Each structure stands twice: as structure tokens, then as C-alpha cells.
mmCIF file of N, CA and C in Angstrom:
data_model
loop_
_atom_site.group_PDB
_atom_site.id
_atom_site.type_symbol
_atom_site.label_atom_id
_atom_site.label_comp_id
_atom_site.label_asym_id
_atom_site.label_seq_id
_atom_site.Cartn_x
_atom_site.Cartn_y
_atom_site.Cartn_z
ATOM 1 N N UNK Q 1 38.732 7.162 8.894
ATOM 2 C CA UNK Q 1 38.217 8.461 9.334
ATOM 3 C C UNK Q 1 36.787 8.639 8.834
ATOM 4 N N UNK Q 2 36.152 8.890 9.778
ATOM 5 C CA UNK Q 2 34.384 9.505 9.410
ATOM 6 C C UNK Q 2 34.258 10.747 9.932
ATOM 7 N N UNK Q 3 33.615 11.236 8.413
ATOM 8 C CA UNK Q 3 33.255 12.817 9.035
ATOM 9 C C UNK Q 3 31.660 12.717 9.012
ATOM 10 N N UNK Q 4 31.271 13.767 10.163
ATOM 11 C CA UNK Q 4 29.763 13.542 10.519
ATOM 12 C C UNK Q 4 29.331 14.732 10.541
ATOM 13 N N UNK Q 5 27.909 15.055 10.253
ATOM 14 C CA UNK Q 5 27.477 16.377 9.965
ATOM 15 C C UNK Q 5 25.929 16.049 10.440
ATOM 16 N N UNK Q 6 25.704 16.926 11.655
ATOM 17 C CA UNK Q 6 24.237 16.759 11.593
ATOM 18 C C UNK Q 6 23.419 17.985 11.461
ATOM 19 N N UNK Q 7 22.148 17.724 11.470
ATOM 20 C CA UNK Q 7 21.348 18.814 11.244
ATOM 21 C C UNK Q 7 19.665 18.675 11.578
ATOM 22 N N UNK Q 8 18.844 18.955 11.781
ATOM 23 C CA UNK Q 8 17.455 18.953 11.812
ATOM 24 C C UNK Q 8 16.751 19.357 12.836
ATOM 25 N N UNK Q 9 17.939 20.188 13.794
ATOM 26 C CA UNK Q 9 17.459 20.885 15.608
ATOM 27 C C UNK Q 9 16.174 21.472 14.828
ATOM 28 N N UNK Q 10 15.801 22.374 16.068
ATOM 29 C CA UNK Q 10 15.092 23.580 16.001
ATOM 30 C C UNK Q 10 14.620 23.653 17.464
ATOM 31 N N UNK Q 11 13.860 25.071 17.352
ATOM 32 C CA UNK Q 11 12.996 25.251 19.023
ATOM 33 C C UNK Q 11 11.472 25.153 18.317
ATOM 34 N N UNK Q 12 10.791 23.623 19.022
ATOM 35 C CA UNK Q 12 9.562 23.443 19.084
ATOM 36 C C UNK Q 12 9.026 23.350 20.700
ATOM 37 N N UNK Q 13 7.766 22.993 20.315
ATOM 38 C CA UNK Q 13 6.929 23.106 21.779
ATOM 39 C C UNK Q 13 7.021 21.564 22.514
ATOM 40 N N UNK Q 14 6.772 21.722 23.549
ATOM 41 C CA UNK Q 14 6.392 20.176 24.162
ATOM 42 C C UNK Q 14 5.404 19.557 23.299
ATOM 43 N N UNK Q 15 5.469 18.277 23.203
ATOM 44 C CA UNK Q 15 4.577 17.737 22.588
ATOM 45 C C UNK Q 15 5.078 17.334 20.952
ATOM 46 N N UNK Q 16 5.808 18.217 20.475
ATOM 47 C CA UNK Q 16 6.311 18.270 19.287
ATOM 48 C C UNK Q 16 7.067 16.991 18.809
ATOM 49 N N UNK Q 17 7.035 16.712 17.611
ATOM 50 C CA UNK Q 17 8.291 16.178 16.966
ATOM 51 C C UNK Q 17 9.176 16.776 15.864
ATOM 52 N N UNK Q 18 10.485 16.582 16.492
ATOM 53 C CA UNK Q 18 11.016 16.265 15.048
ATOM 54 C C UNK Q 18 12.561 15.413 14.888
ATOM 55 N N UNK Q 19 12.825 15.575 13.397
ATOM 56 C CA UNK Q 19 13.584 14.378 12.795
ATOM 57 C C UNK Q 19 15.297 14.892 12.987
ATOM 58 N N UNK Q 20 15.728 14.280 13.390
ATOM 59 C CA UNK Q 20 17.699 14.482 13.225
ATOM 60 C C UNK Q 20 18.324 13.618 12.201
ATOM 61 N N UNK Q 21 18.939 14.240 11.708
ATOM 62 C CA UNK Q 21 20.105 13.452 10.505
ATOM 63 C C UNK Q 21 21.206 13.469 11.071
ATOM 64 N N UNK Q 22 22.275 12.476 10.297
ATOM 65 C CA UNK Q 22 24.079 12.301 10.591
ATOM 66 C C UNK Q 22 23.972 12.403 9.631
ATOM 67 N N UNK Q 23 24.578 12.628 8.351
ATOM 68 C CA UNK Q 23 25.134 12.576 7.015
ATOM 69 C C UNK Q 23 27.105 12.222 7.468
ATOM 70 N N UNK Q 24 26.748 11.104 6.948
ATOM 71 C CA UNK Q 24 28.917 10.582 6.900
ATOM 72 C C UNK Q 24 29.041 11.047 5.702
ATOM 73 N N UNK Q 25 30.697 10.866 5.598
ATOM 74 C CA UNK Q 25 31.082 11.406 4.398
ATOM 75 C C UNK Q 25 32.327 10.353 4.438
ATOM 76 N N UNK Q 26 32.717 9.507 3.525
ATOM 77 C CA UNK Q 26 33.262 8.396 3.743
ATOM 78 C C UNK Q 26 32.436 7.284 3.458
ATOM 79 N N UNK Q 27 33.705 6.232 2.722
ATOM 80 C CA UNK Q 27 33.110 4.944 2.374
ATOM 81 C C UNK Q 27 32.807 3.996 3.252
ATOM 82 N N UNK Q 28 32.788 4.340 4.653
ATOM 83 C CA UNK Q 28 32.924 3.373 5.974
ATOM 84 C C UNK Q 28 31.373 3.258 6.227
ATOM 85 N N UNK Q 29 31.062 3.926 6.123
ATOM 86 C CA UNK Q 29 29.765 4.346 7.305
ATOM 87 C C UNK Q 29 29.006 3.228 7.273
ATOM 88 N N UNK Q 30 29.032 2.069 6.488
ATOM 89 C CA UNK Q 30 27.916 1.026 7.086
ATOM 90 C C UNK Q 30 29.256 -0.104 7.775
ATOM 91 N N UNK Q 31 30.376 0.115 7.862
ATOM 92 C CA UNK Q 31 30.663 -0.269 8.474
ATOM 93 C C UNK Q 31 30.919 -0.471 10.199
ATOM 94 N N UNK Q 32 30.576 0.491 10.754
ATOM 95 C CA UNK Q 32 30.160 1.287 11.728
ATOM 96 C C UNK Q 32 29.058 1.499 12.752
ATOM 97 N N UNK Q 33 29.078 0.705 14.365
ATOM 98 C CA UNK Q 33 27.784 1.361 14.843
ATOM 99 C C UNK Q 33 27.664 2.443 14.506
ATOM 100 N N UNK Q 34 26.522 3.274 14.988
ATOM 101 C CA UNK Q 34 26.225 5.000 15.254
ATOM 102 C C UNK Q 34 25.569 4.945 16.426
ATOM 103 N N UNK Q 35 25.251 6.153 16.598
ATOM 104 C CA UNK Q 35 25.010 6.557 17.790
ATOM 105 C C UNK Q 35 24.676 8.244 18.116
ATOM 106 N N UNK Q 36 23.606 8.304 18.950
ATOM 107 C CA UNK Q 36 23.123 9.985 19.228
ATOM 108 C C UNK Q 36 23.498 10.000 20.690
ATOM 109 N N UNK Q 37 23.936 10.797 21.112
ATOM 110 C CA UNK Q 37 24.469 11.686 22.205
ATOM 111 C C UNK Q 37 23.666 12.928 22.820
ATOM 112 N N UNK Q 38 23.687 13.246 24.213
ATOM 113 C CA UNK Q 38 23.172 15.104 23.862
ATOM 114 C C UNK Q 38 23.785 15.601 25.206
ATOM 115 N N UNK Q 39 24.309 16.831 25.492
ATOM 116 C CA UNK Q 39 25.254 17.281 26.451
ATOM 117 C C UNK Q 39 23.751 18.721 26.605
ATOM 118 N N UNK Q 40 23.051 18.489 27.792
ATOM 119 C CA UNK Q 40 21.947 19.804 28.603
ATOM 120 C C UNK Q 40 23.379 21.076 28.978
ATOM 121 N N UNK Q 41 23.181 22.187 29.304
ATOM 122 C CA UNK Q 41 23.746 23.211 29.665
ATOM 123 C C UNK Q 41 23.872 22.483 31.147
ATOM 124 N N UNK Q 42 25.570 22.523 31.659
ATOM 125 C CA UNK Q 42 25.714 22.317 33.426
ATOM 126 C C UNK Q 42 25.781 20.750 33.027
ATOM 127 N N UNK Q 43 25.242 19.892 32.181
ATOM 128 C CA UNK Q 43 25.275 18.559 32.383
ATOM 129 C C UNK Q 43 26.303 17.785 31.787
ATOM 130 N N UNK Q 44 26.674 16.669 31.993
ATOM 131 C CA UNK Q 44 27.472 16.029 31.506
ATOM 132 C C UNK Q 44 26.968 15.300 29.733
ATOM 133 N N UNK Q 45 27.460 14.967 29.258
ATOM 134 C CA UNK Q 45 26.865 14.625 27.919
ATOM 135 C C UNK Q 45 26.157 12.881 27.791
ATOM 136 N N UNK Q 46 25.363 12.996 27.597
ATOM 137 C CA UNK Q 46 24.393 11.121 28.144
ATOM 138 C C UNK Q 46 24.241 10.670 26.653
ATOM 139 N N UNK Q 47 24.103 9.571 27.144
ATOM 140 C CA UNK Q 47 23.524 8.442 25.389
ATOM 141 C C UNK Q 47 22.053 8.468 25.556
ATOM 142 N N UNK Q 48 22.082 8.079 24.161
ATOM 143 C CA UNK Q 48 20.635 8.745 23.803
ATOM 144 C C UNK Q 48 19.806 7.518 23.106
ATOM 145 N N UNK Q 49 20.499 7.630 21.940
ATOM 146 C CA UNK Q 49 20.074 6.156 21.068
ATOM 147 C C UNK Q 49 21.750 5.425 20.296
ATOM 148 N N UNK Q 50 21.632 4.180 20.121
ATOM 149 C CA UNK Q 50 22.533 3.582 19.371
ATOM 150 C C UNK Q 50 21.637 2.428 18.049
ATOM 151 N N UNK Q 51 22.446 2.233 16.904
ATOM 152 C CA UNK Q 51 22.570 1.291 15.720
ATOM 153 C C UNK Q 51 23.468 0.210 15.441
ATOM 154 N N UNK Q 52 23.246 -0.649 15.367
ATOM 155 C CA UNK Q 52 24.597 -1.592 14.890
ATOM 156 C C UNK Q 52 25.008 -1.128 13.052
ATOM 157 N N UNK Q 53 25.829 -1.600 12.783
ATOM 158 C CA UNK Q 53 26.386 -1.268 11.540
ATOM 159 C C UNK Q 53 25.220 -1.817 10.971
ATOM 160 N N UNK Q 54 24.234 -2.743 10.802
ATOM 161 C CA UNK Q 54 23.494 -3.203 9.097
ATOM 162 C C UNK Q 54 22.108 -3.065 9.989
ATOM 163 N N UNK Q 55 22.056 -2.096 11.097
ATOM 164 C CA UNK Q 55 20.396 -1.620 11.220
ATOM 165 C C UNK Q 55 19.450 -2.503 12.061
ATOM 166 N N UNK Q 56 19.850 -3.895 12.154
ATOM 167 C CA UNK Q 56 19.817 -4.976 12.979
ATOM 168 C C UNK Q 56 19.142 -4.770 14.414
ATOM 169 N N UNK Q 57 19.864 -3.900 15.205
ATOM 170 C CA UNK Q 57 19.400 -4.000 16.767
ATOM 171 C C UNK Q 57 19.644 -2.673 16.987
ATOM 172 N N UNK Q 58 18.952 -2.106 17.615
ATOM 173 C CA UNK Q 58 18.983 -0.699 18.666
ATOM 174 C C UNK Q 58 19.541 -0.933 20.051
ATOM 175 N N UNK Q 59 19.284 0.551 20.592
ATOM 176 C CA UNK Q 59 19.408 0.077 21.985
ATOM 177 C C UNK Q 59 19.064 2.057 22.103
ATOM 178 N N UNK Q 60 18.520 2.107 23.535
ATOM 179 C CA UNK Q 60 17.835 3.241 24.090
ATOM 180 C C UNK Q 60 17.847 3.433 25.142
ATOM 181 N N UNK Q 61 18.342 5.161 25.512
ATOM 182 C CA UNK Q 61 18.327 5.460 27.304
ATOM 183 C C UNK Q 61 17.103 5.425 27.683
ATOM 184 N N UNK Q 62 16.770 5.073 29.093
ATOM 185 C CA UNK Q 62 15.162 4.325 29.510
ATOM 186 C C UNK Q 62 14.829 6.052 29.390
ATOM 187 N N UNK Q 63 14.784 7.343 29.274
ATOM 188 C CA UNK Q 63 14.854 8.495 29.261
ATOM 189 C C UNK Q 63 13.687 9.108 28.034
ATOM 190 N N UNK Q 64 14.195 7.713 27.079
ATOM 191 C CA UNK Q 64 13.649 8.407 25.765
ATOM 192 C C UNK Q 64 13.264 7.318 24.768
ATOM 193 N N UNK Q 65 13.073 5.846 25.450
ATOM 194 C CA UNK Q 65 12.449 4.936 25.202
ATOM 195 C C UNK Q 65 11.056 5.054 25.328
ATOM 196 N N UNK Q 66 10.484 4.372 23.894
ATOM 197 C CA UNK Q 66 9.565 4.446 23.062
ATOM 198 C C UNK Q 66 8.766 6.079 22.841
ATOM 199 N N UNK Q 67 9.425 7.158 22.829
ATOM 200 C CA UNK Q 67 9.781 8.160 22.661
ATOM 201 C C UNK Q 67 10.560 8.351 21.177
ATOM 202 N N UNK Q 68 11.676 8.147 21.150
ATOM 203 C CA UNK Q 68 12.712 8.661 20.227
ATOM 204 C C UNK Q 68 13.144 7.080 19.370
ATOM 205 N N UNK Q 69 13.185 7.121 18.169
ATOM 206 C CA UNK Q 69 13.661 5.767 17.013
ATOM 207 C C UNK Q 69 14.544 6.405 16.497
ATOM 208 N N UNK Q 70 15.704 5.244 16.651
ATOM 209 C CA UNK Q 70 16.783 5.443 15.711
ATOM 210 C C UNK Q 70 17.279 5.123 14.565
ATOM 211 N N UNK Q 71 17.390 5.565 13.318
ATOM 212 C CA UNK Q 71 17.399 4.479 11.976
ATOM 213 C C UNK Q 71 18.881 5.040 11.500
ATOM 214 N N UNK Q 72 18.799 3.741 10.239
ATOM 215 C CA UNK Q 72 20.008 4.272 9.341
ATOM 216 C C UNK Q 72 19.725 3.704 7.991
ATOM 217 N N UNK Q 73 20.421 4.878 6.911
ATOM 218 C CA UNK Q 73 19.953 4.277 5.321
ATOM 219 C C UNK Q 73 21.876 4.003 5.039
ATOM 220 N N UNK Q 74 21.962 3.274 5.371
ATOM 221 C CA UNK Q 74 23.465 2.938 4.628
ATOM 222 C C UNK Q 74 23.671 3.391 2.913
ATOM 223 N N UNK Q 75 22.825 3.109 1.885
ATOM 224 C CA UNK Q 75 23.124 3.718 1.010
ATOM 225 C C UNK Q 75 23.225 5.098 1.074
ATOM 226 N N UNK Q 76 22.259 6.078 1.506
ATOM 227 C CA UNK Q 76 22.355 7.416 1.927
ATOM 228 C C UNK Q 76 23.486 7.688 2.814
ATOM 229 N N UNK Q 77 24.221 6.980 3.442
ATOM 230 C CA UNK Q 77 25.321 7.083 4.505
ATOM 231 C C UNK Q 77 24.538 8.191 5.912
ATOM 232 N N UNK Q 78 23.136 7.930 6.020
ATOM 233 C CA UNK Q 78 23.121 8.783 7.074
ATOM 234 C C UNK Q 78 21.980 7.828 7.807
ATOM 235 N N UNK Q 79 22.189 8.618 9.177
ATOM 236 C CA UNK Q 79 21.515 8.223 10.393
ATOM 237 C C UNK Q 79 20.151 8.864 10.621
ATOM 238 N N UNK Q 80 19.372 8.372 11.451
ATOM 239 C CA UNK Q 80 18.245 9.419 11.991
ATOM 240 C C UNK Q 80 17.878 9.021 13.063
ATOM 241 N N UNK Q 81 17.507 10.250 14.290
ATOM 242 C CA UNK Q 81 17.227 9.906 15.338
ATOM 243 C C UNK Q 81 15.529 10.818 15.013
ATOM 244 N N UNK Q 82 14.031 10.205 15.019
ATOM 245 C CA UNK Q 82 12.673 10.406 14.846
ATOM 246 C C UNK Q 82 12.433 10.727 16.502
ATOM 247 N N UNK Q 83 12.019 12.021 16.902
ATOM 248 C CA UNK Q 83 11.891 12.237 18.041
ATOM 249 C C UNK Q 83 10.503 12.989 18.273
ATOM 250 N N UNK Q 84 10.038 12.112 19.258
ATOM 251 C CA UNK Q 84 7.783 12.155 19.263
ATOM 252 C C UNK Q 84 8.263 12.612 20.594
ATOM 253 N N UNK Q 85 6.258 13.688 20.967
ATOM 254 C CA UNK Q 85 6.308 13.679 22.532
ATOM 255 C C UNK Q 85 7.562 14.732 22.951
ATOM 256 N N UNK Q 86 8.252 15.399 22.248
ATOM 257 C CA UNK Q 86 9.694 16.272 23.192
ATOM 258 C C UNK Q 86 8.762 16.869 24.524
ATOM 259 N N UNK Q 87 10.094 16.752 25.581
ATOM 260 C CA UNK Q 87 9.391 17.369 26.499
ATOM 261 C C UNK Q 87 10.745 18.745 26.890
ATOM 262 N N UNK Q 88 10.618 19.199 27.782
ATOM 263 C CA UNK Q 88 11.332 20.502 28.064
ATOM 264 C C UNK Q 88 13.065 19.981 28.375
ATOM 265 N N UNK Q 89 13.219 18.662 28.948
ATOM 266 C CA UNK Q 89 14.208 18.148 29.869
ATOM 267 C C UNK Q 89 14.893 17.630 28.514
ATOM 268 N N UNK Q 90 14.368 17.510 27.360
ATOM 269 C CA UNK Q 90 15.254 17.378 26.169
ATOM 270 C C UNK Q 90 15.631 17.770 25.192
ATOM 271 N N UNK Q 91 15.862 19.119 25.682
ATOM 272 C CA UNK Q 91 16.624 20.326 25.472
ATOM 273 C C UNK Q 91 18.162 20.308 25.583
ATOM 274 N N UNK Q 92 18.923 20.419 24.423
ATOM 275 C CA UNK Q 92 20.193 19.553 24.470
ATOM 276 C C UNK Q 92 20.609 19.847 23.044
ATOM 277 N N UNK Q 93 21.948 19.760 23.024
ATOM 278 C CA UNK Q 93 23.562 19.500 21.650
ATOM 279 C C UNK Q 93 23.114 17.915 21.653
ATOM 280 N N UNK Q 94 22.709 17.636 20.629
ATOM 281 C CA UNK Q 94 22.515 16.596 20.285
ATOM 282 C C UNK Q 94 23.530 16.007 19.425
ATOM 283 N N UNK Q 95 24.531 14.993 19.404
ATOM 284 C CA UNK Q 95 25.673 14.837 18.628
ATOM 285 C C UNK Q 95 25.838 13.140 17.975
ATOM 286 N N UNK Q 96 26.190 13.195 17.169
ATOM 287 C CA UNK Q 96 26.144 11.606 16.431
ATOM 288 C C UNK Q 96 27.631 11.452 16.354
ATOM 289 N N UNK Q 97 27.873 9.924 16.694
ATOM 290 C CA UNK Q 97 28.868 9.482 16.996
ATOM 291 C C UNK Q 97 28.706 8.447 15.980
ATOM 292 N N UNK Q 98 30.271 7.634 15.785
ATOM 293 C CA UNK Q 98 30.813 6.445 14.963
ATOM 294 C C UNK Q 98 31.574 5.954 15.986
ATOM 295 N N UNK Q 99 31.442 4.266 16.125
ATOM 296 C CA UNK Q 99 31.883 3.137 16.302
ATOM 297 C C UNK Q 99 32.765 2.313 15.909
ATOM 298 N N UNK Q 100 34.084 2.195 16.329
ATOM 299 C CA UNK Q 100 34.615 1.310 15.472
ATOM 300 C C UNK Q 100 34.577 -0.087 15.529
ATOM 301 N N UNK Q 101 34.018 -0.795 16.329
ATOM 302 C CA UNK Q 101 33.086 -1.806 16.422
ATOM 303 C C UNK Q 101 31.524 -1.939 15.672
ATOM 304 N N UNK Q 102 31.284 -3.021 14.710
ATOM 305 C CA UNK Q 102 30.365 -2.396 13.917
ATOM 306 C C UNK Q 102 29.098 -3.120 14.382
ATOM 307 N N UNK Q 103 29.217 -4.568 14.710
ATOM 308 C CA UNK Q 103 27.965 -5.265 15.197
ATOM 309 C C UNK Q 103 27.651 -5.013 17.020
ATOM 310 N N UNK Q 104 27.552 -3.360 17.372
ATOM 311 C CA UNK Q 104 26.932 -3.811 18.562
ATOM 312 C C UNK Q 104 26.221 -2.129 18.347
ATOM 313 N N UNK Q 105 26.007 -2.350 19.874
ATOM 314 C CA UNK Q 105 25.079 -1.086 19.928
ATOM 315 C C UNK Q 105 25.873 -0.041 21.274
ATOM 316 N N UNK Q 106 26.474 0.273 21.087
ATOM 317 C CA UNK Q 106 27.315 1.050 22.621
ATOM 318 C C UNK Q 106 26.873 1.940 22.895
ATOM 319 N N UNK Q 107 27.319 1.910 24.197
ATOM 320 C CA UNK Q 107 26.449 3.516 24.875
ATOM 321 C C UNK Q 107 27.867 4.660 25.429
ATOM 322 N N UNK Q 108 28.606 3.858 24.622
ATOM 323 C CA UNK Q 108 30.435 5.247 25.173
ATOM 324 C C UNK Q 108 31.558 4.225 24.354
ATOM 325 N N UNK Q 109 32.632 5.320 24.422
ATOM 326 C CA UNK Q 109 33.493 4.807 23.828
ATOM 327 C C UNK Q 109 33.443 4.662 22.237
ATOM 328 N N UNK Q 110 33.012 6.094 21.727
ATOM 329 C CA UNK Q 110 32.632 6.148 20.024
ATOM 330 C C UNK Q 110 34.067 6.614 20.025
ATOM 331 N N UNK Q 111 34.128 6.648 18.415
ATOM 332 C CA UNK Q 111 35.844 7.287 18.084
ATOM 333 C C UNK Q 111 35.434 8.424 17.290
ATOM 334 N N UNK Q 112 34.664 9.106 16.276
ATOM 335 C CA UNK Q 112 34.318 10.080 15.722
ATOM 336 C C UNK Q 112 33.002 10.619 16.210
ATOM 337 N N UNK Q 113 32.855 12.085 15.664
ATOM 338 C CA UNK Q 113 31.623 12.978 16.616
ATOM 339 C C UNK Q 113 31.315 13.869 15.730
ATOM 340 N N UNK Q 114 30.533 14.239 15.662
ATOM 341 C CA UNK Q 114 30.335 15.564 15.052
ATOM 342 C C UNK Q 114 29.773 16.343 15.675
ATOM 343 N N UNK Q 115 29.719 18.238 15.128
ATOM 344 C CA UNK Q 115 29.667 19.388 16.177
ATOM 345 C C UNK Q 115 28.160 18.952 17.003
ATOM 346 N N UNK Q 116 27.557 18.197 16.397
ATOM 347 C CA UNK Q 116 25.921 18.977 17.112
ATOM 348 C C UNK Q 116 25.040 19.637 16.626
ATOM 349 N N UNK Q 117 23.855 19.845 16.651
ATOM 350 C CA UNK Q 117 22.643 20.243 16.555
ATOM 351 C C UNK Q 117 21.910 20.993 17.478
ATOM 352 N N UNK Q 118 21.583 21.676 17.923
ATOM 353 C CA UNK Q 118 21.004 22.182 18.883
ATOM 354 C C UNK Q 118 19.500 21.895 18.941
ATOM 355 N N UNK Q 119 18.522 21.173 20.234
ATOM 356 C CA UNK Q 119 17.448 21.163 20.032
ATOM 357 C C UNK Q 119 16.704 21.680 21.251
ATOM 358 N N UNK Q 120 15.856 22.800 21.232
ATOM 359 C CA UNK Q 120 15.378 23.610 22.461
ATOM 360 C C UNK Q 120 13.720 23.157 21.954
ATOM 361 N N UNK Q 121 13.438 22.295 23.734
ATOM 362 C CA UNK Q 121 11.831 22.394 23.588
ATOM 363 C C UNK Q 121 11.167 23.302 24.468
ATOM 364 N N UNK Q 122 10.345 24.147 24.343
ATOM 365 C CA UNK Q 122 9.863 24.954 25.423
ATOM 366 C C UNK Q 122 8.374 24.334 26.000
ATOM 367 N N UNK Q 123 7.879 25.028 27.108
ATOM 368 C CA UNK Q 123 6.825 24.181 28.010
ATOM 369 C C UNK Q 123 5.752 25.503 27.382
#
């Protein structure tokens, strides 16, 4: 079991950046891809960024490629999704997921989630 907690939304402007955390709680978490998520109001919920368990390889929706970096501090047990450039269309519940597959990078099919973050960019 992984529990996930994120945090670091806010409402900035286009153009803006900023940083998202996962904090796990559990001795697993470098065992584990991760993964960011985000569900728009009316939309279905899309992948965003993924990690392999030891930080190794990424992988990115063409949406928010070379845009948005995804990291992880395994000793810290947490994730980060570094997000440059926001534009209005990525405005979104941003949610971090766990893998129980640890060496890949998936884009569905996580087994743990946490509530979300809310991140509103305005134009």
C-alpha cells in the first residue's frame, strides 16, 4: 500500500511556473514507477508525465513535452512534476499515481492515487 499526498497547485498566469510534489508515505516508494495525471472540468483524466522506479527514464504527453520535467528523490520518498511556460489549457486536478511495475514508465493502469492538487492558469 502507498499513500500519496500532493501539493504545490496554485492560480498563476500564463507564462508562469510552478513546482508539484507526491510525498509517499511507505517503505515502497522507490520501488515503484510514478506518475502525474490531470482530469480538466467535462474532460476525461489524461497522462501527463511518468518515472521508472530508480529515476532512469521518463516518458511525456506530446501536450507538455519539453514544457513540464518529471523527477524523483527516493530518499525523500517524493516526486516532482517542474512545470515552465503554463498555458490556460493546463488548468486541471493534477494527481500522482504509483505503479506496481517498477522499471517502466506507463501511461494507465497505476494502482494507487492520490486526491489532487488543483492548478488554474489564467490568460
Amino acid at each position: 500500500q502507498v499513500h500519496l499526498v500532493e501539493s504545490g497547485g496554485g492560480l498563476v498566469q500564463a507564462g508562469a511556473s510552478l513546482t508539484l510534489s507526491c510525498a509517499a508515505a511507505g517503505r515502497t516508494f522507490s520501488t515503484h514507477s510514478m506518475g502525474w495525471c490531470r482530469q480538466a472540468p467535462g474532460k476525461e483524466r489524461e497522462f501527463v508525465a511518468s518515472i521508472n522506479s530508480n529515476g532512469g527514464k521518463t516518458a511525456y504527453a506530446n501536450s507538455v513535452k519539453g514544457r513540464f520535467t518529471v523527477s524523483r528523490d527516493n530518499v525523500k520518498n517524493t516526486m516532482y512534476l517542474q512545470m515552465n511556460s503554463l498555458k490556460p489549457e493546463d488548468t486541471a486536478l493534477y494527481s500522482c499515481a504509483a505503479h506496481n511495475v517498477p522499471l517502466a514508465t506507463p501511461t494507465q493502469g497505476y494502482d494507487y492515487w492520490g486526491q489532487g492538487t488543483q492548478v488554474t492558469v489564467s490568460s
